[in-house]
Coordinates of C-alpha atoms in Angstrom, one line a residue:
Chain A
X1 CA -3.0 -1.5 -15.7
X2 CA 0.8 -2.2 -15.5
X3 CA 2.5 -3.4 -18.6
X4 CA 5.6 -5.1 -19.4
X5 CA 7.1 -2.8 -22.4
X6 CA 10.8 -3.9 -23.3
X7 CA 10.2 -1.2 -26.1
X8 CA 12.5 1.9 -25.2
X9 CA 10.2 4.9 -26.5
X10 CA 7.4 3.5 -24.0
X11 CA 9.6 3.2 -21.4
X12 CA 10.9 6.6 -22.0
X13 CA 7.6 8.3 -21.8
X14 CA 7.1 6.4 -18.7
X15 CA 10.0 7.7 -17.5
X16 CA 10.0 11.2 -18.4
X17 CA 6.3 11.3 -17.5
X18 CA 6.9 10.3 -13.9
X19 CA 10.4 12.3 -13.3
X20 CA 8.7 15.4 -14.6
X21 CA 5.9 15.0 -12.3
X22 CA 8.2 14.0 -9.1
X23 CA 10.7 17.0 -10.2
X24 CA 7.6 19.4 -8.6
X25 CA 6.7 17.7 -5.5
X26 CA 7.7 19.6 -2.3
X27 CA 10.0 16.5 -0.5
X28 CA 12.0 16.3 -3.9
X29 CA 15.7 16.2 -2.9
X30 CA 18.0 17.0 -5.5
X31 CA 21.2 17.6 -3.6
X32 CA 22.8 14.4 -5.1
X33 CA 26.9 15.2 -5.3
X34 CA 28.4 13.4 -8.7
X35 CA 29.9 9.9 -7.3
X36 CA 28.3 9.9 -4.3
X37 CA 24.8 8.6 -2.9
X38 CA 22.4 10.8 -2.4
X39 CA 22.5 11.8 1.4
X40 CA 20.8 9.4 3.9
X41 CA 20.0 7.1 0.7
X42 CA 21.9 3.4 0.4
X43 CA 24.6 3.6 -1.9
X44 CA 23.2 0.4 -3.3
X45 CA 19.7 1.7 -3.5
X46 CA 18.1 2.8 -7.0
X47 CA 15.3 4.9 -6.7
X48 CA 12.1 4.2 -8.8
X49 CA 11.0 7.6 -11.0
X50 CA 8.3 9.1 -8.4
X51 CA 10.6 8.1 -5.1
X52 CA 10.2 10.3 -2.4
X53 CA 12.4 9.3 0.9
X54 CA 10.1 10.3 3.6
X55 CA 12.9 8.9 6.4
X56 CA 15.7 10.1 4.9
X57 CA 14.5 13.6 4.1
X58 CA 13.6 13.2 7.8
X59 CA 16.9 11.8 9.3
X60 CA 19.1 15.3 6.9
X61 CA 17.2 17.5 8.6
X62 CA 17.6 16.2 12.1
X63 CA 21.6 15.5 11.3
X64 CA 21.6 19.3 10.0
X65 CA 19.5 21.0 12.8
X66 CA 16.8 21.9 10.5
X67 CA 12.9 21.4 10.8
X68 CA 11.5 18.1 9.4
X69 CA 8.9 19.3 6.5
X70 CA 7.4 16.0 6.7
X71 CA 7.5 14.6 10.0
X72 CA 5.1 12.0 10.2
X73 CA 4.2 9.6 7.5
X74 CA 1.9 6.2 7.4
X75 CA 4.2 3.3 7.9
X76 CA 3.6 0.1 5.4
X77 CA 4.9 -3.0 5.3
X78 CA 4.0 -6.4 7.9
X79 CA 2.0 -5.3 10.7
X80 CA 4.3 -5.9 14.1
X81 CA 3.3 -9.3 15.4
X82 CA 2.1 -8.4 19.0
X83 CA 1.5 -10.8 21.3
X84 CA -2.4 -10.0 22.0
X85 CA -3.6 -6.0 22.4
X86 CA -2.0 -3.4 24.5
X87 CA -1.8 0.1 25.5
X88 CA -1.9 3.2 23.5
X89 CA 1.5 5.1 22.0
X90 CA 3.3 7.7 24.5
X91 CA 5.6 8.8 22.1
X92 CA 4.9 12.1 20.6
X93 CA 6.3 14.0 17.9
X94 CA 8.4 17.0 19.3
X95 CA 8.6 15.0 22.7
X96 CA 11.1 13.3 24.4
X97 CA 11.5 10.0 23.1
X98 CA 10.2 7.3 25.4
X99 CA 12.8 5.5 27.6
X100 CA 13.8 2.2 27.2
X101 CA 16.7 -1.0 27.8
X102 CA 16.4 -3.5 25.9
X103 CA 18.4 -7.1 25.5
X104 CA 20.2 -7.1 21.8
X105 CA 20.1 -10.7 20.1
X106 CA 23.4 -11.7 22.3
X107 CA 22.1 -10.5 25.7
X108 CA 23.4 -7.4 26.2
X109 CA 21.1 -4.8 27.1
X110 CA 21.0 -1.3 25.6
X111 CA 19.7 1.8 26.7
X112 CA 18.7 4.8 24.9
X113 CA 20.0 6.8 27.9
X114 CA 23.1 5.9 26.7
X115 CA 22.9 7.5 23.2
X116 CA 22.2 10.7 24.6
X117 CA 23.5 13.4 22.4
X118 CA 23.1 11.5 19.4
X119 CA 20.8 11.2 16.7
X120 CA 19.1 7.7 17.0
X121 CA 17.7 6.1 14.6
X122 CA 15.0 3.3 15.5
X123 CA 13.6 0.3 13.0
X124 CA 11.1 -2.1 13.5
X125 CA 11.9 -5.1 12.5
X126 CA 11.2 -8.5 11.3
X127 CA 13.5 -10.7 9.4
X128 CA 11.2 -12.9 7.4
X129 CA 8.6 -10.0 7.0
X130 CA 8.9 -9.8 2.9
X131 CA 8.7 -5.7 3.1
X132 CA 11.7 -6.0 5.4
X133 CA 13.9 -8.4 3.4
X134 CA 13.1 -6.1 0.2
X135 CA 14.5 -3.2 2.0
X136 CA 17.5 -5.2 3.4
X137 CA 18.2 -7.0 -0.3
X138 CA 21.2 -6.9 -1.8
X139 CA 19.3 -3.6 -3.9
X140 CA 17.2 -2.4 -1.1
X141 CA 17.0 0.6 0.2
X142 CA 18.4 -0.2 3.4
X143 CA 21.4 -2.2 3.1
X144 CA 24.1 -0.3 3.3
X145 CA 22.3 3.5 4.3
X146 CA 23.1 2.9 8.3
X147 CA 27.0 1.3 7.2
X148 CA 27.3 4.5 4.9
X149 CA 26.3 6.9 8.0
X150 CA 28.8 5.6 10.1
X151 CA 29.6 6.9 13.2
X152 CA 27.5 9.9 12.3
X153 CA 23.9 8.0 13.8
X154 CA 23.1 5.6 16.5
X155 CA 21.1 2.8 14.6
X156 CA 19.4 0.6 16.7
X157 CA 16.9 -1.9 15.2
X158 CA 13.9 -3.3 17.6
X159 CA 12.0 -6.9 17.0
X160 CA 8.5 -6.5 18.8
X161 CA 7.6 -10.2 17.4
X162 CA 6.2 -12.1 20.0
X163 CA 7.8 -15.8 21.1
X164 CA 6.5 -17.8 17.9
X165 CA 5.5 -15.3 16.0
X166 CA 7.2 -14.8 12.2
X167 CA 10.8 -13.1 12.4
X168 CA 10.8 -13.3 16.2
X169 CA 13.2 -15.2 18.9
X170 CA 17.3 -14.0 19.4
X171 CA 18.1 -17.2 16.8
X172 CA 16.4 -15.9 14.0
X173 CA 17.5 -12.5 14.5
X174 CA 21.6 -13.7 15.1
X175 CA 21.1 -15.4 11.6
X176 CA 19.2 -12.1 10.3
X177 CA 22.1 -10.0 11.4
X178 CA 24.6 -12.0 8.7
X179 CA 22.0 -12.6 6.4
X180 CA 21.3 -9.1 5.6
X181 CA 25.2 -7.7 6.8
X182 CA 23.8 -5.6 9.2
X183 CA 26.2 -4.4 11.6
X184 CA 24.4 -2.1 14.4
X185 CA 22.7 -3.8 17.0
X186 CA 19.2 -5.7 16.8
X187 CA 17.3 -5.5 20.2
X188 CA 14.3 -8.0 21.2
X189 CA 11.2 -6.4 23.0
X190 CA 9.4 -9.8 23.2
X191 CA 6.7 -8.5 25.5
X192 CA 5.9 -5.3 23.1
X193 CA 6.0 -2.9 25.7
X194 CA 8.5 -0.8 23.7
X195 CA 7.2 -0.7 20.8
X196 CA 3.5 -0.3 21.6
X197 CA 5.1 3.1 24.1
X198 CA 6.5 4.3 20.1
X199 CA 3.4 3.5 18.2
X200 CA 5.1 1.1 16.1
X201 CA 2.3 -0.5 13.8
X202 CA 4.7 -2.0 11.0
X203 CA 7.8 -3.5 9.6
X204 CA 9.8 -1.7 8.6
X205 CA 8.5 1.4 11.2
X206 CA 11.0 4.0 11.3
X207 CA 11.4 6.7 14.2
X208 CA 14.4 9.4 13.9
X209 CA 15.5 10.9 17.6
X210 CA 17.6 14.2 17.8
X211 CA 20.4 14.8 19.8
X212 CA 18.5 16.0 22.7
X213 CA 15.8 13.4 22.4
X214 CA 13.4 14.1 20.8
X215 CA 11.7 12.5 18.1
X216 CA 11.5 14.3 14.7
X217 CA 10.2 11.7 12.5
X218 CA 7.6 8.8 12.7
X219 CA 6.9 6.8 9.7
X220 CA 7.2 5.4 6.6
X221 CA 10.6 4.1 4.9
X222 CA 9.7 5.8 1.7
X223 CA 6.7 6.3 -0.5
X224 CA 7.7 2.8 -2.8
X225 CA 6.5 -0.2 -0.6
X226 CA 8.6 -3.4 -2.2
X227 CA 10.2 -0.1 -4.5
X228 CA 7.0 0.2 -6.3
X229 CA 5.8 4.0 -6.0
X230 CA 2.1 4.0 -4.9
X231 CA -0.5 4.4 -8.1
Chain B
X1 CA -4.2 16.1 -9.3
X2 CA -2.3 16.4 -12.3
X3 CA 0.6 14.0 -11.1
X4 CA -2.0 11.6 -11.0
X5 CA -3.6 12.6 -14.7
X6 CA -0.1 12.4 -15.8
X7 CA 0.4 8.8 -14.6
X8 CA -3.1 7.8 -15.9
X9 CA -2.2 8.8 -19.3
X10 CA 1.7 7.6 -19.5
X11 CA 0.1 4.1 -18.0
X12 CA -2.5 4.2 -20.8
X13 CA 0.4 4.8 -23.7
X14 CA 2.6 2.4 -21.8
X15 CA -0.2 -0.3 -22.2
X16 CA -0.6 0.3 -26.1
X17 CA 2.6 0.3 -26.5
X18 CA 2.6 -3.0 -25.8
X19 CA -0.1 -4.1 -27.5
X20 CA 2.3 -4.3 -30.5
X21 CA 5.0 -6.1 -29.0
X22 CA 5.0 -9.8 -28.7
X23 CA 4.6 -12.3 -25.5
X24 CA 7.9 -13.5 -24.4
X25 CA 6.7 -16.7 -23.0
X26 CA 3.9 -19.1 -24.1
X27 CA 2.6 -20.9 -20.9
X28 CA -0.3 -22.7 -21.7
X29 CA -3.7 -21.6 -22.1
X30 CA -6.0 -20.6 -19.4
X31 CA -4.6 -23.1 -16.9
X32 CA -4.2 -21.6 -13.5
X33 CA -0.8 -21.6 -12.4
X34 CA 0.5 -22.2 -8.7
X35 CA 3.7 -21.0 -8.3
X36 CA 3.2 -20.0 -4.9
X37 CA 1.4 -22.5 -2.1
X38 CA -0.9 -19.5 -1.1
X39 CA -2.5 -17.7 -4.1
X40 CA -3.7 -19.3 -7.8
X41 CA -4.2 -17.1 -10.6
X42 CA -7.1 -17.5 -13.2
X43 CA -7.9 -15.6 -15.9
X44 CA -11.1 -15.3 -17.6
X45 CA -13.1 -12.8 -19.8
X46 CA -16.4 -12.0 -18.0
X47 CA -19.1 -12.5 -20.6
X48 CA -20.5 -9.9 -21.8
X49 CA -24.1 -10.6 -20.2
X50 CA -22.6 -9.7 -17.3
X51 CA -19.9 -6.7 -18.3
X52 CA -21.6 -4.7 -20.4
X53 CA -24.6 -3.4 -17.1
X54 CA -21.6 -2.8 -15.0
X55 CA -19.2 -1.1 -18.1
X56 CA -22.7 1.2 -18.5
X57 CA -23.3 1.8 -14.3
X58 CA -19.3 2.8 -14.5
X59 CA -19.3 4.9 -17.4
X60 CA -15.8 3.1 -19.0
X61 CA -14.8 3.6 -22.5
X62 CA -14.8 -0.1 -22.6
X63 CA -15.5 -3.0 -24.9
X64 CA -15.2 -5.9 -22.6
X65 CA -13.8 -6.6 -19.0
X66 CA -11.2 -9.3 -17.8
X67 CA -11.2 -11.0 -14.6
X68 CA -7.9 -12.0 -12.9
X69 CA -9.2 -14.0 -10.0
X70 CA -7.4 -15.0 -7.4
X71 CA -7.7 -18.1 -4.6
X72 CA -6.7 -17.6 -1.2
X73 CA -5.6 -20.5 1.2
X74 CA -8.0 -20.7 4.0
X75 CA -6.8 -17.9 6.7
X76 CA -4.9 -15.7 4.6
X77 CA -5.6 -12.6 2.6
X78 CA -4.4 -10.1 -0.4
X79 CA -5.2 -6.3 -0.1
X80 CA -7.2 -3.9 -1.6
X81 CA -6.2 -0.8 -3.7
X82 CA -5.5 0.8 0.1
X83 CA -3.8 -1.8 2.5
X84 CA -4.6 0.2 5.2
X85 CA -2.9 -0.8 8.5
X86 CA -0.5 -3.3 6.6
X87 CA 0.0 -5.3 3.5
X88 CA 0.4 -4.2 0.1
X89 CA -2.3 -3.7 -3.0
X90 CA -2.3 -6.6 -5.7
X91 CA -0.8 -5.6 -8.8
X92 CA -1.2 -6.8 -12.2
X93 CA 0.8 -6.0 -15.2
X94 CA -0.2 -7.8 -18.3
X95 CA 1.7 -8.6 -21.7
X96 CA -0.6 -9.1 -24.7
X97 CA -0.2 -12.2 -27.0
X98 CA 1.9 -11.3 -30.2
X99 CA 0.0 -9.4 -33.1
X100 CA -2.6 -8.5 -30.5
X101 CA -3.9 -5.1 -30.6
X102 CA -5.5 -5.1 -27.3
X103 CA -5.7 -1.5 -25.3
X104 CA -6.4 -2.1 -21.7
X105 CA -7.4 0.5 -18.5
X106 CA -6.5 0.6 -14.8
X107 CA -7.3 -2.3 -13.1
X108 CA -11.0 -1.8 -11.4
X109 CA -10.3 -3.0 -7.6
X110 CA -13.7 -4.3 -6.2
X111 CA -14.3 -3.1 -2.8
X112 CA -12.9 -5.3 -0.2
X113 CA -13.5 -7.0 3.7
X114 CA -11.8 -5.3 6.7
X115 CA -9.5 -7.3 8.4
X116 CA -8.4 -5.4 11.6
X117 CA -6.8 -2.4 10.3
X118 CA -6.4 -3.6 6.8
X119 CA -8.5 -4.0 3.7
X120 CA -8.9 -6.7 1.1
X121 CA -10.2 -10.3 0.5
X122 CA -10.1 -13.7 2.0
X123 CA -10.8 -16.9 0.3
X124 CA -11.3 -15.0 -3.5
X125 CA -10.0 -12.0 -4.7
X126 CA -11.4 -11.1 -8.2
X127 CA -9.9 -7.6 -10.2
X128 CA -11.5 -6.3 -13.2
X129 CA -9.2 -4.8 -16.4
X130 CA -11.1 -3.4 -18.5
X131 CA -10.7 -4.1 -22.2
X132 CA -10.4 0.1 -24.1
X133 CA -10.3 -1.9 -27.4
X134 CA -9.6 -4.7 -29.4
X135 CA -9.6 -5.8 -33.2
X136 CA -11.6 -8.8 -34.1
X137 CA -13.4 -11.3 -31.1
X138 CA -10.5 -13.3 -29.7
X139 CA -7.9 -10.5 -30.0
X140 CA -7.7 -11.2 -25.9
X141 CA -6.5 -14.7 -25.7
X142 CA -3.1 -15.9 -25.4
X143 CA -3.2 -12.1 -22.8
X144 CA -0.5 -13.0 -20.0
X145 CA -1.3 -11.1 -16.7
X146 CA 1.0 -11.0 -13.6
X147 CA -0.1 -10.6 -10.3
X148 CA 2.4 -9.3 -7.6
X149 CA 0.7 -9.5 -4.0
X150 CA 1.5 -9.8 -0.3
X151 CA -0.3 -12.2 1.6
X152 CA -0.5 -11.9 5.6
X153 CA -2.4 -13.7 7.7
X154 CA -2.3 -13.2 11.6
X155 CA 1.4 -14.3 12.3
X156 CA 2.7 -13.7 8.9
X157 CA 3.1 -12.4 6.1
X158 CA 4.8 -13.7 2.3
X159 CA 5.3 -11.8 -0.9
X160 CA 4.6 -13.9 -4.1
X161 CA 3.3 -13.6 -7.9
X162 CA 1.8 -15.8 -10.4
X163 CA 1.1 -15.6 -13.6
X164 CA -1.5 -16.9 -15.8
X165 CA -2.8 -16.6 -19.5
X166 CA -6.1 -15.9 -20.8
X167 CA -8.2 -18.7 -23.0
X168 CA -11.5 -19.4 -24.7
X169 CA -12.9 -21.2 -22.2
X170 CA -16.9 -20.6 -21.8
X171 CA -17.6 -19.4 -18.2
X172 CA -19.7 -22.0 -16.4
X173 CA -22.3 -21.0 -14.0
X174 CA -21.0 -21.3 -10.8
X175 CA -18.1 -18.9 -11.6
X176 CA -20.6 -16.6 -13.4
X177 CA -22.3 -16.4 -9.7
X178 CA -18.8 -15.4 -8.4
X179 CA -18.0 -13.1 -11.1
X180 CA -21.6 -11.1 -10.3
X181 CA -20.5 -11.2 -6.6
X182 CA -17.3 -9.4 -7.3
X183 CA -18.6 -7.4 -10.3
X184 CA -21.3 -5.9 -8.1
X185 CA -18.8 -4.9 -5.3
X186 CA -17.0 -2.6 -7.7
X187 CA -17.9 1.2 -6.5
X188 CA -20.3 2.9 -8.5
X189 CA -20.8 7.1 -8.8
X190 CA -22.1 8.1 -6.0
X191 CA -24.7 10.7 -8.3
X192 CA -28.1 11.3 -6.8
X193 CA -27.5 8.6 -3.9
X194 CA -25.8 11.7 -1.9
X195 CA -29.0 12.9 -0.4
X196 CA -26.3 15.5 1.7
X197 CA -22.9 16.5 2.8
X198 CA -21.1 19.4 4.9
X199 CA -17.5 19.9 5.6
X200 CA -15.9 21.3 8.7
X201 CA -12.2 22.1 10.4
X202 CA -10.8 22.5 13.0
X203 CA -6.8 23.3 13.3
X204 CA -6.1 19.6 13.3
X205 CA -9.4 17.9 11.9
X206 CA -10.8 17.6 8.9
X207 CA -14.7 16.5 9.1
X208 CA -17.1 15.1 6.4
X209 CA -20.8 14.6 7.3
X210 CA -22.8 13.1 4.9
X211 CA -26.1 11.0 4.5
X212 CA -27.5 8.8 1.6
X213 CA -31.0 8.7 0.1
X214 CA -33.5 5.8 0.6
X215 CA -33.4 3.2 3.1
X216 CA -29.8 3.5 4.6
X217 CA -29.2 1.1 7.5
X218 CA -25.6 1.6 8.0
X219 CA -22.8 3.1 6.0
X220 CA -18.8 2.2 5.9
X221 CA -16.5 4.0 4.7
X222 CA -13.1 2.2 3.1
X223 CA -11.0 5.3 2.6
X224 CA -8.1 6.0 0.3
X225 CA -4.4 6.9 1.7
X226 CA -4.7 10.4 1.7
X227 CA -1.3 10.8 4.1
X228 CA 0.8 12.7 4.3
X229 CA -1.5 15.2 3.8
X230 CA -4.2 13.8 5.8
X231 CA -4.5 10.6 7.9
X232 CA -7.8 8.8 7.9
X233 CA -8.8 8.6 11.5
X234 CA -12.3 7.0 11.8
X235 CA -15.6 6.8 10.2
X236 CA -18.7 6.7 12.7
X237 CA -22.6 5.6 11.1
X238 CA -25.2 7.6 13.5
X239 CA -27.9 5.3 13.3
X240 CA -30.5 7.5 14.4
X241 CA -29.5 10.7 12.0
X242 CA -28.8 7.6 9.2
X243 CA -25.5 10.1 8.4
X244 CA -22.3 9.1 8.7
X245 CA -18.9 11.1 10.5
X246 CA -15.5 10.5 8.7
X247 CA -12.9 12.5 10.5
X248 CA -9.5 13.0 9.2
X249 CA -6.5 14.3 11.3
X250 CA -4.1 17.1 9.5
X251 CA -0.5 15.7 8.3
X252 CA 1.7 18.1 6.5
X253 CA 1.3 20.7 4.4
X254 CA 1.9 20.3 0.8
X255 CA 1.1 16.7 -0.1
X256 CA -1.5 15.7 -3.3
X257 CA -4.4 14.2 -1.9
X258 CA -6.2 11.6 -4.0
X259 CA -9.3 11.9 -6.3
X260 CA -11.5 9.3 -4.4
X261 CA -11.9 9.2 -0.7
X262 CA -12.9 5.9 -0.5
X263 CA -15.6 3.3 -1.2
X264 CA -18.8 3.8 1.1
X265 CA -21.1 0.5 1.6
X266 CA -24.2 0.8 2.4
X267 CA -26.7 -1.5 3.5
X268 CA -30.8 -1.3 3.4
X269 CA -33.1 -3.9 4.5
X270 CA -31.7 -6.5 1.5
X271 CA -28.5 -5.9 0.4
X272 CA -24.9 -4.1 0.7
X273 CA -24.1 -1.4 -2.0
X274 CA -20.9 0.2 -3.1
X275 CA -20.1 3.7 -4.1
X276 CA -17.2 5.6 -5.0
X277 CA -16.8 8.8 -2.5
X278 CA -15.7 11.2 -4.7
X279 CA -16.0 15.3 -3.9
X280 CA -14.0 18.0 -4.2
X281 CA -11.9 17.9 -0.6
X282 CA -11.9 21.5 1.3
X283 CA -9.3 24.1 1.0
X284 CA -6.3 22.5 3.7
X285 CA -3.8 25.4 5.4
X286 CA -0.7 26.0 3.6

């Protein structure tokens, strides 16, 4: 049972119980330099005692040539609003990333070809999924990490939200892209095909791609769903 | 395993910690609140009649139970203690009234429906918090609970919370019917019901065969997130060797798994069962 405690000792022994225990576990970071975030985190972002960035952890390694130690996590959030059943995931961990173009929410249509020789990061997407505007609050943990990566990353969200489904249609995501200050490019895959071919299953789904394509990481933002670490 | 002792036990000073320090708000007794169009939020303590069998079958150091019950709109449901596929698990967190001295435990999650990939409940969702103590009868009322949920249905999904406070009010017999409904979906020990079980791996599989005593017609198996260690990959009920298959796929190395590895229900010629799967999982590669 959770409870509300404004008294400091409790909250203390909360806190000190939780940090000791995450201190241990084997995808603690603690490379955090004084004044800056904490690489691949959002400078806005505070992480609950307990946090463990699966994506992030995911997306230093790639950047630094390294090998993922966790490379594939169970995505939460909104499940991707299909239209109807489809087929299976190509995408493989270790593999070349599947190919795709898609249209962003002004027309233009992106290719991952083009990125080659980058790392690319892929989310999936939903603007009025509630996991996904937690992450892209003011406080989330997305809101400013693919701003504060800069040129460094290719960030490409995808909307696999069928026509009338929540979140879906180039409208909605135009106004998401102010809303939430996001900057990089929001593509629409209104048939699905792209994101069934990646396995996508929720929103926010992230995917990490290396430089020579292939994927490195498949999974979950983090291990705090709506910032609340798993009990 | 001890991350998760560790928790258990700061939780359980958190919660008495607050058991001396006063409610902040005084919304009025007992009445359901809707703050949000698709969830209300009652409150009621479940009489004892029909807490104290279950409090016995569970083994809780418990006086009493509390029943934070939830109603759905029609087509829309909250989740269970493991999503699954999507969704996120009801959460409660409760202030006590002020001067109360009231100790509560983890919130008892009863087992749920599946709903494509996911777990939980449509129409009513009913959690359990069981009472650890109390001083004097009434030290419960004035208890405020808040329930944070997600509820999706098949083209969306909202986030919400209410809130609601618990009263004196008897418990009339149609909601004593629901509360036994809910109350006897809650998991009991599995015990002598495991008639057998056998482990086995391969380099990316972990298997669990099992079978139940008596008159088994089909088994389910809810299962805990046990990722990233291991990801839950399907659970298959021969009917003709009454055992059931639950295969997990490796993840990566390292990772805590959890205590429990689900909820199995069972069904015999009259009616569906819940137990708590709870052994000791195999030795996983380093």
């Amino acid at each position: 049972m959770h409870s509300h405690s404004p008294l400091l000792p409790c909250s203390l022994a909360l806190l000190f119980a939780l940090v000791g225990c995450d201190a241990n576990h084997p995808d603690a970071d603690p490379k955090t330099e004084p004044g800056k975030p904490e690489p691949g985190k959002s400078a806005s972002f505070s992480a609950p005692a307990g946090y463990v960035a699966h994506f992030a952890d995911a997306l230093n390694s790639t950047l630094t040539s390294t090998a993922v130690a966790t490379a594939e996590t169970k995505a939460w959030g909104c499940s991707v609003k299909y239209a109807g059943d489809g087929p299976s995931a190509t995408a493989k961990l270790g593999e070349p990333a599947p190919a795709f173009a898609l249209p962003d929410v002004d027309g233009k249509t992106l290719s991952l070809a083009e990125f080659a020789g980058k790392t690319v990061v892929l989310e999936w997407f939903n603007p009025d999924c509630p996991f996904v505007k937690y992450a892209h609050a003011e406080a989330g943990p997305l809101r400013t990490m693919a701003k504060d990566r800069g040129s460094e990353i290719v960030w490409l969200a995808i909307n696999s939200g069928a026509p009338g489904k929540q979140g879906a249609g180039a409208e909605r995501n135009r106004e998401a892209k102010q809303e939430y200050a996001i900057e990089h490019p929001i593509l629409l895959d209104e048939s699905g095909a792209v994101g069934r071919s990646y396995g996508a299953t929720n929103t926010p789904h992230m995917f990490v791609i290396d430089p020579s394509g292939k994927l490195t990481y498949a999974g979950a933002l983090d291990n705090a769903p709506m910032g609340t670490v798993g009990d | 395993m001890l991350r998760s002792l560790a928790l258990t036990l700061t939780l359980t000073i958190a919660t008495a910690c607050t058991t001396r320090e006063p409610a902040k708000s005084e919304p009025s007794p007992a009445e359901p609140t809707r703050q949000d169009q698709r969830v209300e939020l009652e409150l009621v303590r479940v009489p004892d009649g029909l807490a104290a069998p279950v409090i016995a079958e569970l083994g809780l150091p418990a006086t009493g139970l509390i029943a934070a019950r939830h109603r759905i709109d029609p087509g829309w449901h909250l989740y269970w203690r493991n999503p699954g596929g999507a969704g996120l698990p009801v959460r409660l967190t409760s202030t006590p009234s002020e001067g109360s001295t009231l100790e509560l435990g983890p919130v008892l999650y009863p087992a749920p429906d599946r709903f494509d990939t996911s777990f939980g409940w449509a129409d009513e969702a009913i959690l359990f918090v069981p009472i650890l103590s109390e001083a004097g009868a009434g030290a419960g009322e004035g208890l405020t609970i808040v329930s944070k949920w997600v509820a999706c249905q098949s083209e969306a999904c909202v986030a919400g919370e209410n809130h609601a406070t618990l009263g004196a009010e008897p418990v009339g017999e149609a909601l004593g019917l629901e509360l036994q409904g809910m109350l006897d979906r809650l998991p009991r020990p599995l015990g002598e019901r495991l008639a057998s079980h056998a482990w086995s791996q391969t380099d990316e599989r972990v298997t669990l065969e099992l079978s139940l005593a008596g008159d088994v017609r089909s088994i389910e198996l809810f299962p805990d997130a046990s990722d990233p260690a291991l990801f839950f990959s399907e659970s298959r009920f021969d009917p003709e060797r009454r055992t059931l298959t639950i295969t997990w796929r490796l993840g990566s190395p390292g990772h805590t798994l959890p205590t429990s590895q689900g909820v199995l229900a069972w069904t015999d010629s009259a009616q569906t069962r819940y137990h708590e799967l709870r052994l000791p999982w195999p030795a996983l590669p380093n």
